Amino acid sequence: AQKITQTQPGMFVQEKEAVTLDCTYDTSDQSYGLFWYKQPSSGEMIFLIYQGSYDEQNATEGRYSLNFQKARKSANLVISASQLGDSAMYFCAMREGRGGSNYKLTFGKGTLLTVNP
Amino acid sequence: ETGVTQTPRHLVMGMTNKKSLKCEQHLGHNAMYWYKQSAKKPLELMFVYNFKEQTENNSVPSRFSPECPNSSHLFLHLHTLQPEDSALYLCASSQDIGRAAGELFFGEGSRLTVL
């Protein structure tokens, strides 16, 4: 079973509008972390935002916010005031557990966002 | 200098060739990773190194051979690859402390084409 599910292979949004990219996750751990990455056509994965499972507030980073609904196991990314440069692949990822000397992230299949002028 | 540097950015090789991908991180992190990104698939973790020691081999075929001489450098040696190995190979590093522990810092990737 997939641990990270991104149900939207592609999304379109008009410039300056807000868009929500969906992510649901599956874990039995109480402690975990959720990440969103952006991958432009250049290939580099760029970290956008992080939400810890014990964080009571939704994470925000500039125009990015994470709509964290723990009971529903969802961690949707909201991009406000979309810009043309936001066109890229967006990946949701999860780190499970705590402790140990290294962490592994499990990634979803991604959502291709296209911002139209 | 960017945090994580990968070379070469593009590589075309025949199935009988031997080549290597190189990754260097300038962030002082203790963990380094190789991920494979194929079209329409999630990123696949291949190898993890922590303080130069391999801590994860995710059932990767032996035609991929990693090497980590120190915490800043990571190589992926390639030998007798198959066309289905064509993909973007991403190197990443992380530090296992702090609030967002496990946050991966990625390089720009090496685009491999096997003919």
PDB file of C-alpha atoms in Angstrom:
ATOM      1  CA  ALA A   1       0.000   0.000   0.000  1.00  0.00           C
ATOM      2  CA  GLN A   2       1.181   3.487  -0.799  1.00  0.00           C
ATOM      3  CA  LYS A   3       2.275   5.512   2.189  1.00  0.00           C
ATOM      4  CA  ILE A   4       1.925   8.836   0.411  1.00  0.00           C
ATOM      5  CA  THR A   5      -0.916   9.430  -2.024  1.00  0.00           C
ATOM      6  CA  GLN A   6      -1.157  12.423  -4.307  1.00  0.00           C
ATOM      7  CA  THR A   7      -4.363  12.010  -6.270  1.00  0.00           C
ATOM      8  CA  GLN A   8      -3.871  14.911  -8.683  1.00  0.00           C
ATOM      9  CA  PRO A   9      -1.435  14.050 -11.488  1.00  0.00           C
ATOM     10  CA  GLY A  10      -1.862  17.567 -12.886  1.00  0.00           C
ATOM     11  CA  MET A  11      -3.374  20.850 -11.787  1.00  0.00           C
ATOM     12  CA  PHE A  12      -3.940  24.162 -13.535  1.00  0.00           C
ATOM     13  CA  VAL A  13      -4.290  27.533 -11.839  1.00  0.00           C
ATOM     14  CA  GLN A  14      -4.616  31.089 -13.029  1.00  0.00           C
ATOM     15  CA  GLU A  15      -1.831  33.486 -12.093  1.00  0.00           C
ATOM     16  CA  LYS A  16      -2.497  35.312  -8.790  1.00  0.00           C
ATOM     17  CA  GLU A  17      -5.055  32.732  -7.661  1.00  0.00           C
ATOM     18  CA  ALA A  18      -4.623  30.220  -4.833  1.00  0.00           C
ATOM     19  CA  VAL A  19      -4.289  26.493  -5.411  1.00  0.00           C
ATOM     20  CA  THR A  20      -4.416  23.447  -3.125  1.00  0.00           C
ATOM     21  CA  LEU A  21      -2.379  20.332  -3.822  1.00  0.00           C
ATOM     22  CA  ASP A  22      -3.648  17.225  -2.069  1.00  0.00           C
ATOM     23  CA  CYS A  23      -1.630  14.745  -0.041  1.00  0.00           C
ATOM     24  CA  THR A  24      -2.793  11.912   2.181  1.00  0.00           C
ATOM     25  CA  TYR A  25      -0.504   9.638   4.134  1.00  0.00           C
ATOM     26  CA  ASP A  26      -0.580   6.341   5.921  1.00  0.00           C
ATOM     27  CA  THR A  27       1.404   5.599   9.050  1.00  0.00           C
ATOM     28  CA  SER A  28       0.945   3.916  12.398  1.00  0.00           C
ATOM     29  CA  ASP A  29       3.691   6.000  14.014  1.00  0.00           C
ATOM     30  CA  GLN A  30       2.736   8.743  16.446  1.00  0.00           C
ATOM     31  CA  SER A  31       5.790  10.778  15.605  1.00  0.00           C
ATOM     32  CA  TYR A  32       6.350  11.663  11.984  1.00  0.00           C
ATOM     33  CA  GLY A  33       7.111  14.603   9.757  1.00  0.00           C
ATOM     34  CA  LEU A  34       5.607  15.767   6.498  1.00  0.00           C
ATOM     35  CA  PHE A  35       7.497  17.645   3.804  1.00  0.00           C
ATOM     36  CA  TRP A  36       6.654  19.314   0.530  1.00  0.00           C
ATOM     37  CA  TYR A  37       9.224  19.690  -2.237  1.00  0.00           C
ATOM     38  CA  LYS A  38       9.096  21.532  -5.544  1.00  0.00           C
ATOM     39  CA  GLN A  39      10.902  20.216  -8.609  1.00  0.00           C
ATOM     40  CA  PRO A  40      11.228  22.649 -11.526  1.00  0.00           C
ATOM     41  CA  SER A  41      12.188  21.409 -14.972  1.00  0.00           C
ATOM     42  CA  SER A  42      15.866  21.852 -14.021  1.00  0.00           C
ATOM     43  CA  GLY A  43      15.558  18.759 -11.842  1.00  0.00           C
ATOM     44  CA  GLU A  44      16.598  20.028  -8.429  1.00  0.00           C
ATOM     45  CA  MET A  45      14.253  19.214  -5.548  1.00  0.00           C
ATOM     46  CA  ILE A  46      13.599  22.329  -3.480  1.00  0.00           C
ATOM     47  CA  PHE A  47      12.324  22.071   0.090  1.00  0.00           C
ATOM     48  CA  LEU A  48       9.214  24.188   0.662  1.00  0.00           C
ATOM     49  CA  ILE A  49       7.629  23.457   4.017  1.00  0.00           C
ATOM     50  CA  TYR A  50       7.634  21.053   6.957  1.00  0.00           C
ATOM     51  CA  GLN A  51       4.936  19.943   9.415  1.00  0.00           C
ATOM     52  CA  GLY A  52       5.643  17.819  12.478  1.00  0.00           C
ATOM     53  CA  SER A  53       2.991  15.443  13.719  1.00  0.00           C
ATOM     54  CA  TYR A  54       2.911  17.135  17.118  1.00  0.00           C
ATOM     55  CA  ASP A  55       2.736  20.659  15.740  1.00  0.00           C
ATOM     56  CA  GLU A  56      -0.551  22.242  16.733  1.00  0.00           C
ATOM     57  CA  GLN A  57      -0.368  25.067  14.257  1.00  0.00           C
ATOM     58  CA  ASN A  58      -0.398  24.644  10.507  1.00  0.00           C
ATOM     59  CA  ALA A  59       3.014  25.414   9.027  1.00  0.00           C
ATOM     60  CA  THR A  60       3.436  28.509   6.885  1.00  0.00           C
ATOM     61  CA  GLU A  61       6.384  29.697   4.797  1.00  0.00           C
ATOM     62  CA  GLY A  62       5.694  32.839   2.821  1.00  0.00           C
ATOM     63  CA  ARG A  63       3.099  32.006   0.164  1.00  0.00           C
ATOM     64  CA  TYR A  64       3.097  28.345   1.164  1.00  0.00           C
ATOM     65  CA  SER A  65       0.936  26.916   3.911  1.00  0.00           C
ATOM     66  CA  LEU A  66       0.192  23.379   4.933  1.00  0.00           C
ATOM     67  CA  ASN A  67      -3.379  22.411   5.763  1.00  0.00           C
ATOM     68  CA  PHE A  68      -2.687  19.641   8.276  1.00  0.00           C
ATOM     69  CA  GLN A  69      -5.664  17.494   9.260  1.00  0.00           C
ATOM     70  CA  LYS A  70      -4.248  14.790  11.469  1.00  0.00           C
ATOM     71  CA  ALA A  71      -7.409  12.777  11.970  1.00  0.00           C
ATOM     72  CA  ARG A  72      -7.911  12.571   8.219  1.00  0.00           C
ATOM     73  CA  LYS A  73      -4.190  11.985   7.640  1.00  0.00           C
ATOM     74  CA  SER A  74      -3.995  14.722   5.102  1.00  0.00           C
ATOM     75  CA  ALA A  75      -1.347  17.395   4.561  1.00  0.00           C
ATOM     76  CA  ASN A  76      -2.432  19.565   1.682  1.00  0.00           C
ATOM     77  CA  LEU A  77      -0.187  22.298   0.335  1.00  0.00           C
ATOM     78  CA  VAL A  78      -1.795  25.663  -0.309  1.00  0.00           C
ATOM     79  CA  ILE A  79      -0.019  28.124  -2.579  1.00  0.00           C
ATOM     80  CA  SER A  80      -1.452  31.611  -2.431  1.00  0.00           C
ATOM     81  CA  ALA A  81      -1.151  34.229  -5.175  1.00  0.00           C
ATOM     82  CA  SER A  82       0.300  31.808  -7.744  1.00  0.00           C
ATOM     83  CA  GLN A  83       3.157  33.000  -9.912  1.00  0.00           C
ATOM     84  CA  LEU A  84       4.347  31.733 -13.286  1.00  0.00           C
ATOM     85  CA  GLY A  85       7.506  30.488 -11.585  1.00  0.00           C
ATOM     86  CA  ASP A  86       5.417  28.155  -9.450  1.00  0.00           C
ATOM     87  CA  SER A  87       4.907  25.878 -12.466  1.00  0.00           C
ATOM     88  CA  ALA A  88       6.688  22.668 -11.438  1.00  0.00           C
ATOM     89  CA  MET A  89       6.225  19.180 -10.007  1.00  0.00           C
ATOM     90  CA  TYR A  90       5.294  19.138  -6.340  1.00  0.00           C
ATOM     91  CA  PHE A  91       6.050  16.172  -4.107  1.00  0.00           C
ATOM     92  CA  CYS A  92       4.686  15.321  -0.693  1.00  0.00           C
ATOM     93  CA  ALA A  93       6.947  13.209   1.517  1.00  0.00           C
ATOM     94  CA  MET A  94       6.844  11.644   4.964  1.00  0.00           C
ATOM     95  CA  ARG A  95       9.477  10.811   7.540  1.00  0.00           C
ATOM     96  CA  GLU A  96       8.328   8.187  10.000  1.00  0.00           C
ATOM     97  CA  GLY A  97       9.372   7.707  13.593  1.00  0.00           C
ATOM     98  CA  ARG A  98      12.082   9.330  15.606  1.00  0.00           C
ATOM     99  CA  GLY A  99      15.461   8.234  16.741  1.00  0.00           C
ATOM    100  CA  GLY A 100      18.096   6.365  14.840  1.00  0.00           C
ATOM    101  CA  SER A 101      21.038   7.820  13.078  1.00  0.00           C
ATOM    102  CA  ASN A 102      19.395   8.638   9.777  1.00  0.00           C
ATOM    103  CA  TYR A 103      15.975   9.285   8.414  1.00  0.00           C
ATOM    104  CA  LYS A 104      14.304   8.152   5.228  1.00  0.00           C
ATOM    105  CA  LEU A 105      11.665  10.058   3.344  1.00  0.00           C
ATOM    106  CA  THR A 106       8.915   8.304   1.411  1.00  0.00           C
ATOM    107  CA  PHE A 107       7.657  10.320  -1.533  1.00  0.00           C
ATOM    108  CA  GLY A 108       4.367  10.488  -3.388  1.00  0.00           C
ATOM    109  CA  LYS A 109       4.134  10.387  -7.184  1.00  0.00           C
ATOM    110  CA  GLY A 110       3.841  14.124  -7.440  1.00  0.00           C
ATOM    111  CA  THR A 111       1.483  16.715  -8.914  1.00  0.00           C
ATOM    112  CA  LEU A 112       2.397  18.760 -11.973  1.00  0.00           C
ATOM    113  CA  LEU A 113       1.230  22.333 -11.413  1.00  0.00           C
ATOM    114  CA  THR A 114       0.856  24.660 -14.371  1.00  0.00           C
ATOM    115  CA  VAL A 115       0.253  28.353 -13.732  1.00  0.00           C
ATOM    116  CA  ASN A 116      -1.480  30.118 -16.609  1.00  0.00           C
ATOM    117  CA  PRO A 117      -0.941  33.830 -17.302  1.00  0.00           C
TER     118      PRO A 117
ATOM    119  CA  GLU B   1      28.858  27.061  -4.266  1.00  0.00           C
ATOM    120  CA  THR B   2      25.532  25.302  -4.039  1.00  0.00           C
ATOM    121  CA  GLY B   3      24.890  22.981  -1.111  1.00  0.00           C
ATOM    122  CA  VAL B   4      24.854  19.694  -3.026  1.00  0.00           C
ATOM    123  CA  THR B   5      26.661  19.376  -6.338  1.00  0.00           C
ATOM    124  CA  GLN B   6      26.264  16.497  -8.770  1.00  0.00           C
ATOM    125  CA  THR B   7      28.372  15.682 -11.804  1.00  0.00           C
ATOM    126  CA  PRO B   8      27.885  15.004 -14.589  1.00  0.00           C
ATOM    127  CA  ARG B   9      24.492  16.585 -15.167  1.00  0.00           C
ATOM    128  CA  HIS B  10      23.907  14.419 -18.237  1.00  0.00           C
ATOM    129  CA  LEU B  11      25.384  11.043 -19.129  1.00  0.00           C
ATOM    130  CA  VAL B  12      24.792   8.746 -22.081  1.00  0.00           C
ATOM    131  CA  MET B  13      26.317   5.298 -21.911  1.00  0.00           C
ATOM    132  CA  GLY B  14      26.151   1.945 -23.621  1.00  0.00           C
ATOM    133  CA  MET B  15      25.222  -1.195 -21.758  1.00  0.00           C
ATOM    134  CA  THR B  16      28.819  -2.380 -21.582  1.00  0.00           C
ATOM    135  CA  ASN B  17      30.318   0.891 -20.346  1.00  0.00           C
ATOM    136  CA  LYS B  18      31.543   1.701 -16.866  1.00  0.00           C
ATOM    137  CA  LYS B  19      30.872   5.189 -15.573  1.00  0.00           C
ATOM    138  CA  SER B  20      30.492   6.960 -12.247  1.00  0.00           C
ATOM    139  CA  LEU B  21      28.228   9.653 -10.842  1.00  0.00           C
ATOM    140  CA  LYS B  22      29.681  12.012  -8.275  1.00  0.00           C
ATOM    141  CA  CYS B  23      28.010  13.942  -5.484  1.00  0.00           C
ATOM    142  CA  GLU B  24      29.563  16.463  -3.116  1.00  0.00           C
ATOM    143  CA  GLN B  25      27.866  18.266  -0.249  1.00  0.00           C
ATOM    144  CA  HIS B  26      29.165  21.432   1.394  1.00  0.00           C
ATOM    145  CA  LEU B  27      26.610  21.540   4.211  1.00  0.00           C
ATOM    146  CA  GLY B  28      28.432  19.558   6.884  1.00  0.00           C
ATOM    147  CA  HIS B  29      25.710  16.917   6.938  1.00  0.00           C
ATOM    148  CA  ASN B  30      26.332  13.406   8.189  1.00  0.00           C
ATOM    149  CA  ALA B  31      23.968  11.463   5.923  1.00  0.00           C
ATOM    150  CA  MET B  32      23.971  11.117   2.137  1.00  0.00           C
ATOM    151  CA  TYR B  33      21.505   9.400  -0.161  1.00  0.00           C
ATOM    152  CA  TRP B  34      21.032   8.203  -3.714  1.00  0.00           C
ATOM    153  CA  TYR B  35      17.505   8.349  -5.130  1.00  0.00           C
ATOM    154  CA  LYS B  36      16.320   7.193  -8.543  1.00  0.00           C
ATOM    155  CA  GLN B  37      13.560   9.131 -10.290  1.00  0.00           C
ATOM    156  CA  SER B  38      11.887   7.405 -13.233  1.00  0.00           C
ATOM    157  CA  ALA B  39       9.017   8.815 -15.238  1.00  0.00           C
ATOM    158  CA  LYS B  40       5.621   8.489 -13.544  1.00  0.00           C
ATOM    159  CA  LYS B  41       7.050   6.771 -10.469  1.00  0.00           C
ATOM    160  CA  PRO B  42       7.707   8.037  -6.963  1.00  0.00           C
ATOM    161  CA  LEU B  43      11.295   8.707  -6.025  1.00  0.00           C
ATOM    162  CA  GLU B  44      12.961   5.427  -5.122  1.00  0.00           C
ATOM    163  CA  LEU B  45      15.500   5.367  -2.336  1.00  0.00           C
ATOM    164  CA  MET B  46      18.572   3.386  -3.413  1.00  0.00           C
ATOM    165  CA  PHE B  47      21.282   3.820  -0.796  1.00  0.00           C
ATOM    166  CA  VAL B  48      21.849   5.646   2.470  1.00  0.00           C
ATOM    167  CA  TYR B  49      25.182   6.436   4.073  1.00  0.00           C
ATOM    168  CA  ASN B  50      25.619   7.814   7.556  1.00  0.00           C
ATOM    169  CA  PHE B  51      29.085   8.926   8.637  1.00  0.00           C
ATOM    170  CA  LYS B  52      30.506   7.039   5.628  1.00  0.00           C
ATOM    171  CA  GLU B  53      28.838   3.775   6.611  1.00  0.00           C
ATOM    172  CA  GLN B  54      26.156   2.273   4.384  1.00  0.00           C
ATOM    173  CA  THR B  55      22.984   1.935   6.429  1.00  0.00           C
ATOM    174  CA  GLU B  56      20.523   1.137   3.684  1.00  0.00           C
ATOM    175  CA  ASN B  57      20.601  -0.792   0.424  1.00  0.00           C
ATOM    176  CA  ASN B  58      17.082  -0.856  -0.910  1.00  0.00           C
ATOM    177  CA  SER B  59      17.434  -4.097  -2.922  1.00  0.00           C
ATOM    178  CA  VAL B  60      19.403  -2.323  -5.610  1.00  0.00           C
ATOM    179  CA  PRO B  61      20.934  -4.514  -8.368  1.00  0.00           C
ATOM    180  CA  SER B  62      24.672  -5.035  -8.078  1.00  0.00           C
ATOM    181  CA  ARG B  63      25.288  -3.192 -11.351  1.00  0.00           C
ATOM    182  CA  PHE B  64      24.935  -0.089  -9.151  1.00  0.00           C
ATOM    183  CA  SER B  65      27.814   0.187  -6.703  1.00  0.00           C
ATOM    184  CA  PRO B  66      27.953   3.087  -4.236  1.00  0.00           C
ATOM    185  CA  GLU B  67      31.059   4.465  -2.595  1.00  0.00           C
ATOM    186  CA  CYS B  68      31.311   6.983   0.224  1.00  0.00           C
ATOM    187  CA  PRO B  69      34.948   7.855   0.989  1.00  0.00           C
ATOM    188  CA  ASN B  70      33.980  10.576   3.486  1.00  0.00           C
ATOM    189  CA  SER B  71      30.904  12.386   4.756  1.00  0.00           C
ATOM    190  CA  SER B  72      31.114  14.985   1.990  1.00  0.00           C
ATOM    191  CA  HIS B  73      31.441  12.773  -1.062  1.00  0.00           C
ATOM    192  CA  LEU B  74      29.284  10.052  -2.533  1.00  0.00           C
ATOM    193  CA  PHE B  75      29.759   8.122  -5.769  1.00  0.00           C
ATOM    194  CA  LEU B  76      27.548   5.785  -7.738  1.00  0.00           C
ATOM    195  CA  HIS B  77      29.546   3.442  -9.955  1.00  0.00           C
ATOM    196  CA  LEU B  78      27.640   2.114 -12.943  1.00  0.00           C
ATOM    197  CA  HIS B  79      28.449  -1.089 -14.817  1.00  0.00           C
ATOM    198  CA  THR B  80      26.591  -3.098 -17.475  1.00  0.00           C
ATOM    199  CA  LEU B  81      23.409  -1.124 -17.059  1.00  0.00           C
ATOM    200  CA  GLN B  82      20.116  -1.831 -18.793  1.00  0.00           C
ATOM    201  CA  PRO B  83      17.978   0.608 -20.787  1.00  0.00           C
ATOM    202  CA  GLU B  84      15.393   0.571 -17.987  1.00  0.00           C
ATOM    203  CA  ASP B  85      18.039   2.114 -15.717  1.00  0.00           C
ATOM    204  CA  SER B  86      17.676   5.351 -17.658  1.00  0.00           C
ATOM    205  CA  ALA B  87      16.451   7.893 -15.122  1.00  0.00           C
ATOM    206  CA  LEU B  88      17.317  10.980 -13.127  1.00  0.00           C
ATOM    207  CA  TYR B  89      19.620  10.062 -10.247  1.00  0.00           C
ATOM    208  CA  LEU B  90      19.352  12.448  -7.348  1.00  0.00           C
ATOM    209  CA  CYS B  91      21.841  12.798  -4.540  1.00  0.00           C
ATOM    210  CA  ALA B  92      20.762  14.283  -1.234  1.00  0.00           C
ATOM    211  CA  SER B  93      22.182  14.989   2.188  1.00  0.00           C
ATOM    212  CA  SER B  94      20.620  15.535   5.590  1.00  0.00           C
ATOM    213  CA  GLN B  95      21.392  16.185   9.196  1.00  0.00           C
ATOM    214  CA  ASP B  96      19.617  13.980  11.699  1.00  0.00           C
ATOM    215  CA  ILE B  97      19.097  16.611  14.345  1.00  0.00           C
ATOM    216  CA  GLY B  98      16.773  19.545  14.684  1.00  0.00           C
ATOM    217  CA  ARG B  99      13.085  20.049  14.290  1.00  0.00           C
ATOM    218  CA  ALA B 100      12.904  19.147  10.624  1.00  0.00           C
ATOM    219  CA  ALA B 101      15.376  16.310  11.030  1.00  0.00           C
ATOM    220  CA  GLY B 102      15.571  14.288   7.895  1.00  0.00           C
ATOM    221  CA  GLU B 103      14.969  17.267   5.633  1.00  0.00           C
ATOM    222  CA  LEU B 104      16.754  16.357   2.466  1.00  0.00           C
ATOM    223  CA  PHE B 105      18.886  18.812   0.543  1.00  0.00           C
ATOM    224  CA  PHE B 106      19.076  17.670  -3.069  1.00  0.00           C
ATOM    225  CA  GLY B 107      21.475  18.193  -5.906  1.00  0.00           C
ATOM    226  CA  GLU B 108      20.233  18.976  -9.400  1.00  0.00           C
ATOM    227  CA  GLY B 109      20.502  15.359 -10.460  1.00  0.00           C
ATOM    228  CA  SER B 110      22.354  13.396 -13.098  1.00  0.00           C
ATOM    229  CA  ARG B 111      20.212  12.500 -16.104  1.00  0.00           C
ATOM    230  CA  LEU B 112      21.334   9.042 -17.257  1.00  0.00           C
ATOM    231  CA  THR B 113      20.459   7.523 -20.614  1.00  0.00           C
ATOM    232  CA  VAL B 114      21.436   3.916 -21.289  1.00  0.00           C
ATOM    233  CA  LEU B 115      21.477   2.933 -24.948  1.00  0.00           C
TER     234      LEU B 115
END
